Short mmCIF file of C-alpha atoms in Angstrom, two decimals:
data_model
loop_
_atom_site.label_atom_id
_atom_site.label_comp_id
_atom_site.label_asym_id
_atom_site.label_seq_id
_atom_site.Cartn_x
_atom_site.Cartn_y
_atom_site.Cartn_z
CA UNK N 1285 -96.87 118.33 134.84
CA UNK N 1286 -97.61 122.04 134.85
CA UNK N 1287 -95.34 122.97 132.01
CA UNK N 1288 -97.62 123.76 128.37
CA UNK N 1289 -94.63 123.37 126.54
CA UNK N 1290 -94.05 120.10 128.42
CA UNK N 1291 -97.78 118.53 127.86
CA UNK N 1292 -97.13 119.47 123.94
CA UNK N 1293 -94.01 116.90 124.17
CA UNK N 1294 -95.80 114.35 125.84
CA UNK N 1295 -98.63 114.38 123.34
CA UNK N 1296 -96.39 113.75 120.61
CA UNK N 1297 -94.77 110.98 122.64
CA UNK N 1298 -98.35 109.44 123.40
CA UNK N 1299 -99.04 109.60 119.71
CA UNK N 1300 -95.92 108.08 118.56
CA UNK N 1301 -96.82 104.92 120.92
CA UNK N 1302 -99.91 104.61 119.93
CA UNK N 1303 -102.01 103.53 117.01
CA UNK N 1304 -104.85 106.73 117.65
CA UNK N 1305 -105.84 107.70 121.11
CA UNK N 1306 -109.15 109.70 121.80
CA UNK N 1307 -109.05 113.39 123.12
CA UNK N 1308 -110.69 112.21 126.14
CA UNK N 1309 -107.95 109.84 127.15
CA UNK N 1310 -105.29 112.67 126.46
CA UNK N 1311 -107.11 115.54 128.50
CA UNK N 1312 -107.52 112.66 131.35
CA UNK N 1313 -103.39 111.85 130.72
CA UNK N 1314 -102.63 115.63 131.04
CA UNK N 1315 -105.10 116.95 133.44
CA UNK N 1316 -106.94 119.52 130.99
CA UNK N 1317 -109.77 119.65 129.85
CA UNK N 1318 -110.80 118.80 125.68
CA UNK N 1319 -110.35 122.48 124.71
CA UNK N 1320 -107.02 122.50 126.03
CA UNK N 1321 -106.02 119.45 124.28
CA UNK N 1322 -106.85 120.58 120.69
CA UNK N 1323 -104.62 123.98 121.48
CA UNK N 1324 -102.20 121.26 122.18
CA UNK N 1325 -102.60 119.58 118.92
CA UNK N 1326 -102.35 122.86 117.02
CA UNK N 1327 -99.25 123.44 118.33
CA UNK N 1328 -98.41 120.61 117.01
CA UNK N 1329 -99.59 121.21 113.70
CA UNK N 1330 -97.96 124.39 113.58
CA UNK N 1331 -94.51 122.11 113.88
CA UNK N 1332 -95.61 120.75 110.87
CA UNK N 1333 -96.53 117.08 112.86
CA UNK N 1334 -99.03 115.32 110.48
CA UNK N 1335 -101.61 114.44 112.79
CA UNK N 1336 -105.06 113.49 111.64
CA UNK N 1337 -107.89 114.43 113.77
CA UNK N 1338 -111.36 112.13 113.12
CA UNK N 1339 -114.69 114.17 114.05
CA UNK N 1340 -117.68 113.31 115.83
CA UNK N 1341 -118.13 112.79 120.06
CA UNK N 1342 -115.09 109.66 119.65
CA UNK N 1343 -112.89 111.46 117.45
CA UNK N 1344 -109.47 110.53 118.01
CA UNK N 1345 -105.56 111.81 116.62
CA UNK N 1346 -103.43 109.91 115.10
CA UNK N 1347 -99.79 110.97 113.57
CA UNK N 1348 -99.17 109.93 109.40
CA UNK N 1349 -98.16 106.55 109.16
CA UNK N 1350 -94.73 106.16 109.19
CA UNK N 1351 -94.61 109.22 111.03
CA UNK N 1352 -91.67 109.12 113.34
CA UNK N 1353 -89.56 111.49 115.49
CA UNK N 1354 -85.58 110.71 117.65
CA UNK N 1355 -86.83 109.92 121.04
CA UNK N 1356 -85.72 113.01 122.47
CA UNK N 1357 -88.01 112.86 125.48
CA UNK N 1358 -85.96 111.33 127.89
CA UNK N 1359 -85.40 111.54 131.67
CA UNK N 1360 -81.36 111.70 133.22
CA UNK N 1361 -82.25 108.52 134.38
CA UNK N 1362 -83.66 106.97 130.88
CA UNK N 1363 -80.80 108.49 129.03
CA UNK N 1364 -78.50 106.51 131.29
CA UNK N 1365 -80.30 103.79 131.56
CA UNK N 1366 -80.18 103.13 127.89
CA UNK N 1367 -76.55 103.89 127.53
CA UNK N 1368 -75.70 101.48 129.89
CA UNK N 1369 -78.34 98.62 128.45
CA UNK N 1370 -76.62 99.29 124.44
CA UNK N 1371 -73.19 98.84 126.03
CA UNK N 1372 -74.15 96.02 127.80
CA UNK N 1373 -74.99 93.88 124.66
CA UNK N 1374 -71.71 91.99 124.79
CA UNK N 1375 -72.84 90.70 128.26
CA UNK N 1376 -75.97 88.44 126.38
CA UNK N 1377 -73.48 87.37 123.62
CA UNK N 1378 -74.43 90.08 120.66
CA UNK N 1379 -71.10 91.70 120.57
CA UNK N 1380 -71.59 91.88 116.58
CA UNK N 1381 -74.18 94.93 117.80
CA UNK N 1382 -71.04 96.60 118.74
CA UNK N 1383 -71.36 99.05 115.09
CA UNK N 1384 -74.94 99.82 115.52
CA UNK N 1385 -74.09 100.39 119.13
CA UNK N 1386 -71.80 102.90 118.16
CA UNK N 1387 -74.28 104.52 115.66
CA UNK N 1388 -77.16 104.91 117.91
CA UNK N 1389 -75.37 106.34 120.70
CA UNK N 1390 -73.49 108.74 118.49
CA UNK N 1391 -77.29 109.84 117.27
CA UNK N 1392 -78.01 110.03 120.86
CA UNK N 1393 -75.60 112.41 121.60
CA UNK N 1394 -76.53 114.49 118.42
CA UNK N 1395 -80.21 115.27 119.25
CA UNK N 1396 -79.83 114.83 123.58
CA UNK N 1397 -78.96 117.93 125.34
CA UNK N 1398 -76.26 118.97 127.30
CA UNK N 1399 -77.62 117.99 130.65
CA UNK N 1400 -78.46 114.32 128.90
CA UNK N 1401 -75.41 113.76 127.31
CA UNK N 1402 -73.70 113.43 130.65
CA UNK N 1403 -75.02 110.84 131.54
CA UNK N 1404 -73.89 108.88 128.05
CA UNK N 1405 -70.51 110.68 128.82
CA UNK N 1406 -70.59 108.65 132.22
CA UNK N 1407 -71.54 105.53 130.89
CA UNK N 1408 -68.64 105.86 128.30
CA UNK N 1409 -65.89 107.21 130.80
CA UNK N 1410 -66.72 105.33 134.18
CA UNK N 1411 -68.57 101.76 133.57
CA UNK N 1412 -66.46 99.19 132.70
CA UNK N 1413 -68.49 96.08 131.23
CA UNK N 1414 -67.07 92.95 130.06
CA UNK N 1415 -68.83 89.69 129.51
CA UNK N 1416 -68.65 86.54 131.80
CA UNK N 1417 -66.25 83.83 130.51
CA UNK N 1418 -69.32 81.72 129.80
CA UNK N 1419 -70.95 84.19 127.47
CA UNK N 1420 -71.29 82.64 123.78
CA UNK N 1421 -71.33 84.57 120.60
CA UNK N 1422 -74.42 84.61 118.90
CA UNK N 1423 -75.04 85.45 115.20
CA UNK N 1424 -77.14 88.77 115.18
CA UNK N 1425 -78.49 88.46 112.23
CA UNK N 1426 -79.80 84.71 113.34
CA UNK N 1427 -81.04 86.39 115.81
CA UNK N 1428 -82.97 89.26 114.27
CA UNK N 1429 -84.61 86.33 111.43
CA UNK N 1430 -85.34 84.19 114.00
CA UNK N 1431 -87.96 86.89 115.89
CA UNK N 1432 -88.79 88.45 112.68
CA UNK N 1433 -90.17 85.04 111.81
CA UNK N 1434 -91.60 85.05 115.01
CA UNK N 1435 -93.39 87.93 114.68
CA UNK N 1436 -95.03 87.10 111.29
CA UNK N 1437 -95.54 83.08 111.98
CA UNK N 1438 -93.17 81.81 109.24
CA UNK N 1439 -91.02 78.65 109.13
CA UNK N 1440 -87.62 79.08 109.15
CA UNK N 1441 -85.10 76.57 107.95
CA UNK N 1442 -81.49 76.41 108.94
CA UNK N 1443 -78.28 74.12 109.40
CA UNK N 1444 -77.53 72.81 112.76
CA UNK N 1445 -74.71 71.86 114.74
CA UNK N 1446 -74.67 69.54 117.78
CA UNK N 1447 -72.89 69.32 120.93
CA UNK N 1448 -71.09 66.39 119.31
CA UNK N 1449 -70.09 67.54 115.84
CA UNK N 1450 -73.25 66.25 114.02
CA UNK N 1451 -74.53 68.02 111.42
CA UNK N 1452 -78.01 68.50 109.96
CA UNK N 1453 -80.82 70.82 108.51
CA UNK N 1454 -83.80 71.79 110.36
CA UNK N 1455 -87.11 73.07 109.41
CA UNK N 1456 -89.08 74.41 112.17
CA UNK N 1457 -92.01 76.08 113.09
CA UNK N 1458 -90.18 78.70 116.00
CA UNK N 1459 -92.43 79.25 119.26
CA UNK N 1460 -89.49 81.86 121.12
CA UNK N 1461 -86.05 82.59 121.59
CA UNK N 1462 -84.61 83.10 124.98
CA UNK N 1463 -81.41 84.19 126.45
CA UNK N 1464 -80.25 82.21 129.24
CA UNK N 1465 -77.10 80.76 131.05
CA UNK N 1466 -75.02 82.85 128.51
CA UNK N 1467 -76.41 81.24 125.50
CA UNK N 1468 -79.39 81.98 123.11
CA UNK N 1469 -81.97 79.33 122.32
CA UNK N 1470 -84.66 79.22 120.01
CA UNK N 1471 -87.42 76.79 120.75
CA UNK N 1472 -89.87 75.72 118.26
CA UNK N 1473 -91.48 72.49 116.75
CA UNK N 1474 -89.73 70.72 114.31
CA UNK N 1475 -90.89 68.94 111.60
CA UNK N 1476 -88.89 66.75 110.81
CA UNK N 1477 -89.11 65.26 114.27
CA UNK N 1478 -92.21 66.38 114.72
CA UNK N 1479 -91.67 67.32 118.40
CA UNK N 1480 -91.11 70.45 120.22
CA UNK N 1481 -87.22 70.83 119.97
CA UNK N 1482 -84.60 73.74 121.15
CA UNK N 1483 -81.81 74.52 119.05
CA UNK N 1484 -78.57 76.83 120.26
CA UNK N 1485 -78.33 79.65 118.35
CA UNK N 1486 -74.85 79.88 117.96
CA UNK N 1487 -74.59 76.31 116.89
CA UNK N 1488 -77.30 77.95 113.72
CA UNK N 1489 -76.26 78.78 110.31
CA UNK N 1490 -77.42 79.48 106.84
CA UNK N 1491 -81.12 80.53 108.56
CA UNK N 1492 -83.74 81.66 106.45
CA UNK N 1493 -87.17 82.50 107.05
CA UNK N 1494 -89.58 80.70 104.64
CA UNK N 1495 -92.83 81.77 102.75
CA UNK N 1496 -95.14 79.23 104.92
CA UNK N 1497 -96.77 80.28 107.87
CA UNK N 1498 -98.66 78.47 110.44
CA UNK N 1499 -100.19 79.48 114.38
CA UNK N 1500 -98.00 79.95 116.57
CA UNK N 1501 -100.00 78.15 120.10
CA UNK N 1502 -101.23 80.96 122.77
CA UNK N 1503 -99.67 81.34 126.26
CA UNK N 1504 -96.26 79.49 125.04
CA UNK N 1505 -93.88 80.25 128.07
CA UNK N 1506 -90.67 79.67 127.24
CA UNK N 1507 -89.05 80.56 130.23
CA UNK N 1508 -91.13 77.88 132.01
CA UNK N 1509 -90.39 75.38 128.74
CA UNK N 1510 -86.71 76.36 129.40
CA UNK N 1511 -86.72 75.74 132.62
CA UNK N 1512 -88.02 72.34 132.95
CA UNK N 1513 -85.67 71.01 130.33
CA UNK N 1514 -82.62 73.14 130.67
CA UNK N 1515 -80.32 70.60 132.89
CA UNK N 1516 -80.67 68.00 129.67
CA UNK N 1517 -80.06 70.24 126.65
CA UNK N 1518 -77.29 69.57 124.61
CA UNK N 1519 -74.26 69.97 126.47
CA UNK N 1520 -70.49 68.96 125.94
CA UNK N 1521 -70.46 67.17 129.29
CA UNK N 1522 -73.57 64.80 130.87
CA UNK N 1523 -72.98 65.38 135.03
CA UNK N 1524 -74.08 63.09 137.51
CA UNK N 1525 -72.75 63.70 140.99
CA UNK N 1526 -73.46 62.59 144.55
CA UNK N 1527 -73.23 65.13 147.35
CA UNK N 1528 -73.83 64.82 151.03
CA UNK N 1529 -76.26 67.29 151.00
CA UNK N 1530 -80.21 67.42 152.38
CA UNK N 1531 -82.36 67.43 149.10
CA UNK N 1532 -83.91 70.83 150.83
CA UNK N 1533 -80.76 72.76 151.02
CA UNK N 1534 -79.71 71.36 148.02
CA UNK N 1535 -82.89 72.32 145.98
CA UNK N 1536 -82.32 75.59 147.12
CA UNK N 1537 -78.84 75.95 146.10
CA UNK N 1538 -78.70 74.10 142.71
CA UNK N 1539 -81.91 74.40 141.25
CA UNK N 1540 -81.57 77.52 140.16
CA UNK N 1541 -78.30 76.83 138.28
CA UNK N 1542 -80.49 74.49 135.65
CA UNK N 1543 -79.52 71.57 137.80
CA UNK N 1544 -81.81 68.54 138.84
CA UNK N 1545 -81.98 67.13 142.08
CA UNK N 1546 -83.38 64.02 143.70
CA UNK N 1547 -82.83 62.71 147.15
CA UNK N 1548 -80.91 59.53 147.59
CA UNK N 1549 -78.39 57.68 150.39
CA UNK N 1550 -79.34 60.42 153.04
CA UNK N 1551 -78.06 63.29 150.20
CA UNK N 1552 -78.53 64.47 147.04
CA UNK N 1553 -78.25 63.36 143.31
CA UNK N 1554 -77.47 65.91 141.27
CA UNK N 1555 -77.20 66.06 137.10
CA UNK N 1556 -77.01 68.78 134.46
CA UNK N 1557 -75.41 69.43 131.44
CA UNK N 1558 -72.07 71.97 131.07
CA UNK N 1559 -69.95 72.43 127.80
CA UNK N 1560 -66.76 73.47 130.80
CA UNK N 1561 -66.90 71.74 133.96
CA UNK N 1562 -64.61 73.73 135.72
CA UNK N 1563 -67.48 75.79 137.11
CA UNK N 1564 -69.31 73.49 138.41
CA UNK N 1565 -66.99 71.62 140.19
CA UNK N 1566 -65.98 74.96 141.88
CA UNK N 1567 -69.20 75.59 143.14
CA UNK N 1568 -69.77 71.51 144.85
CA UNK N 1569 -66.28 72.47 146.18
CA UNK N 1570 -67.07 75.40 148.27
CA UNK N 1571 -70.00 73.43 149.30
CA UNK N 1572 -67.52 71.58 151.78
CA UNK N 1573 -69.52 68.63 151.38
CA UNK N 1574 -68.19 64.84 150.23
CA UNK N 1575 -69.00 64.29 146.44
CA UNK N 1576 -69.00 61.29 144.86
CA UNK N 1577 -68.22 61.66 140.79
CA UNK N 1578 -70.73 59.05 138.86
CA UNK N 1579 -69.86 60.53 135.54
CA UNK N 1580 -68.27 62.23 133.07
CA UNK N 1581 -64.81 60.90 134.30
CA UNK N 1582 -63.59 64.52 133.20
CA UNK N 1583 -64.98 65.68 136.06
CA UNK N 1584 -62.39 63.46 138.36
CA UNK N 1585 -59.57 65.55 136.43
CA UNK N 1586 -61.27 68.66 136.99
CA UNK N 1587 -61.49 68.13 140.69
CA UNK N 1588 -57.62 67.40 140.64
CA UNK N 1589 -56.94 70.37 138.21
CA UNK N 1590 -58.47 72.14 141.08
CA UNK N 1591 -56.94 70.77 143.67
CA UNK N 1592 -53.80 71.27 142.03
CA UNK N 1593 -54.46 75.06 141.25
CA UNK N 1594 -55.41 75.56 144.91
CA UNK N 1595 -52.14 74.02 146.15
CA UNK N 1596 -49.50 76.19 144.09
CA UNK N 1597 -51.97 79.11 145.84
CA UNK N 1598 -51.75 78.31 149.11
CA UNK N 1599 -47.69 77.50 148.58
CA UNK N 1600 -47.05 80.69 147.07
CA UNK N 1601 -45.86 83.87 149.14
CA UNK N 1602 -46.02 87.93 148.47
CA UNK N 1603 -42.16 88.84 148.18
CA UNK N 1604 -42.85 92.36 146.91
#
């Protein structure tokens, strides 16, 4: 980075990411030495940046609080990048971002250049994204409570709907929320159970985040939480099938999809929980392995759905 007017930008961006940083650290960042680095900050000044400057041999800079300027240092790549991430929302089920999504990329294309607006123009003109079929609508604004209270260790409370109709009101104490399998989940402990419970946050309504806080425990993974109770959440349909499959292969194959497997009869049992079973049953299909159905019995009419489906395909014939 040999550019002055360059290392002038990137101070400001290290001093918008940061709390205060020491002139040290920024001479070391930039390659220069101290002297350099307070011409720097001048420059700065003269842009009429509010930057505070503490003396003595630590003295560190530090921008006004509240200080704030657009993110107008960006690469071709990061301009692209996060094009293509805002228009990608719909894909994790927060297609009510579609306005602000809108807004901030119109703002984008106000302060970018002409060089970085391409690549928004590209995003806009070339990418085609559409969610999966098994995306699920979440509430944004759920959402955005939900890690606010998070953030700050409040309750929240909220009304709940389950899998089977059942309704309820919840007061919890929320750990994380995760996107997974097309679906948002907060995960928290609940006290009115007084266990560690996860709640779909599309099945969520009427959330609001309390006055109480409490400690939220260190280390919490929630991936790793998720992942070990994933094939039993709440789920339209309980599956429990039989395939003639080694429990190695099949660990490797199903696992992954949230499934639990356990070796019986020379193959595999498998069970999980789906709200449409149609997937499923596609993917033990083009395992070309026997299955035996132990339950739901709507996954015996799925299988013939399928079979029927795949029949009228194989009968039909291109007359164009």
């Amino acid at each position: 980075m040999y550019d002055p007017i360059m290392r002038v930008l990137t101070v400001l961006e290290i001093l918008q990411a940061r709390d205060h940083v020491t002139g040290a650290e920024l001479a070391e960042r930039l390659e220069v030495d101290l002297r350099t680095v307070q011409r720097y900050i001048v420059r700065l000044k003269d842009l009429h940046i509010p930057i505070h400057a503490s003396r003595g041999v630590g003295g560190a800079y530090r921008l006004r609080p509240g200080f704030r300027l657009p993110p107008l240092l960006l690469t071709n790549e990061e301009a692209f990048a996060l094009s293509l991430g805002l228009r990608a929302l719909r894909q994790i089920g927060l297609s009510a971002f579609a306005p602000a999504t809108e807004s901030a990329l119109a703002k984008l294309g106000r302060v970018l250049p002409d060089s970085l607006r391409e690549s928004i123009r590209t995003v806009e003109d070339v990418v085609a994204i559409e969610p999966g079929p098994w995306v699920v609508s979440t509430s944004v604004e759920c959402l955005i409570r939900s890690a606010l209270a998070i953030r700050t260790g409040k309750r929240i409370r909220f009304a709940y709907q389950s899998h089977d109709g059942t309704a309820s009101h919840r007061q919890i104490e929320p750990y994380a929320v995760m996107h997974t399998d097309g679906r948002w989940y907060l995960i928290g402990h609940c006290l009115s159970r007084e266990a560690l419970r996860t709640f779909r946050l599309d099945r969520v309504s009427e959330l609001e985040v309390g006055s109480a806080g409490f400690d939220r425990p260190r280390g919490f993974d929630a991936r790793r939480y998720l992942q070990e109770r994933m094939p039993f959440l709440q789920s339209e349909h309980q599956i429990d099938v039989w395939i003639d499959m080694p429990i190695e292969e099949a660990e490797r194959t199903f696992v992954p999809m949230r499934v639990v497997a356990e070796e019986q009869e020379g193959g595999t049992r498998l069970r999980c929980g789906r709200d449409r079973l149609e997937m499923f049953a596609a993917v033990l299909l083009s395992m070309g392995r026997r299955i035996v159905v132990h339950s739901p019995a709507e996954m015996r009419e799925t299988f013939r759905w399928l079979a029927r489906q795949a029949m009228e395909a194989a009968s039909e014939s291109w007359n164009g």
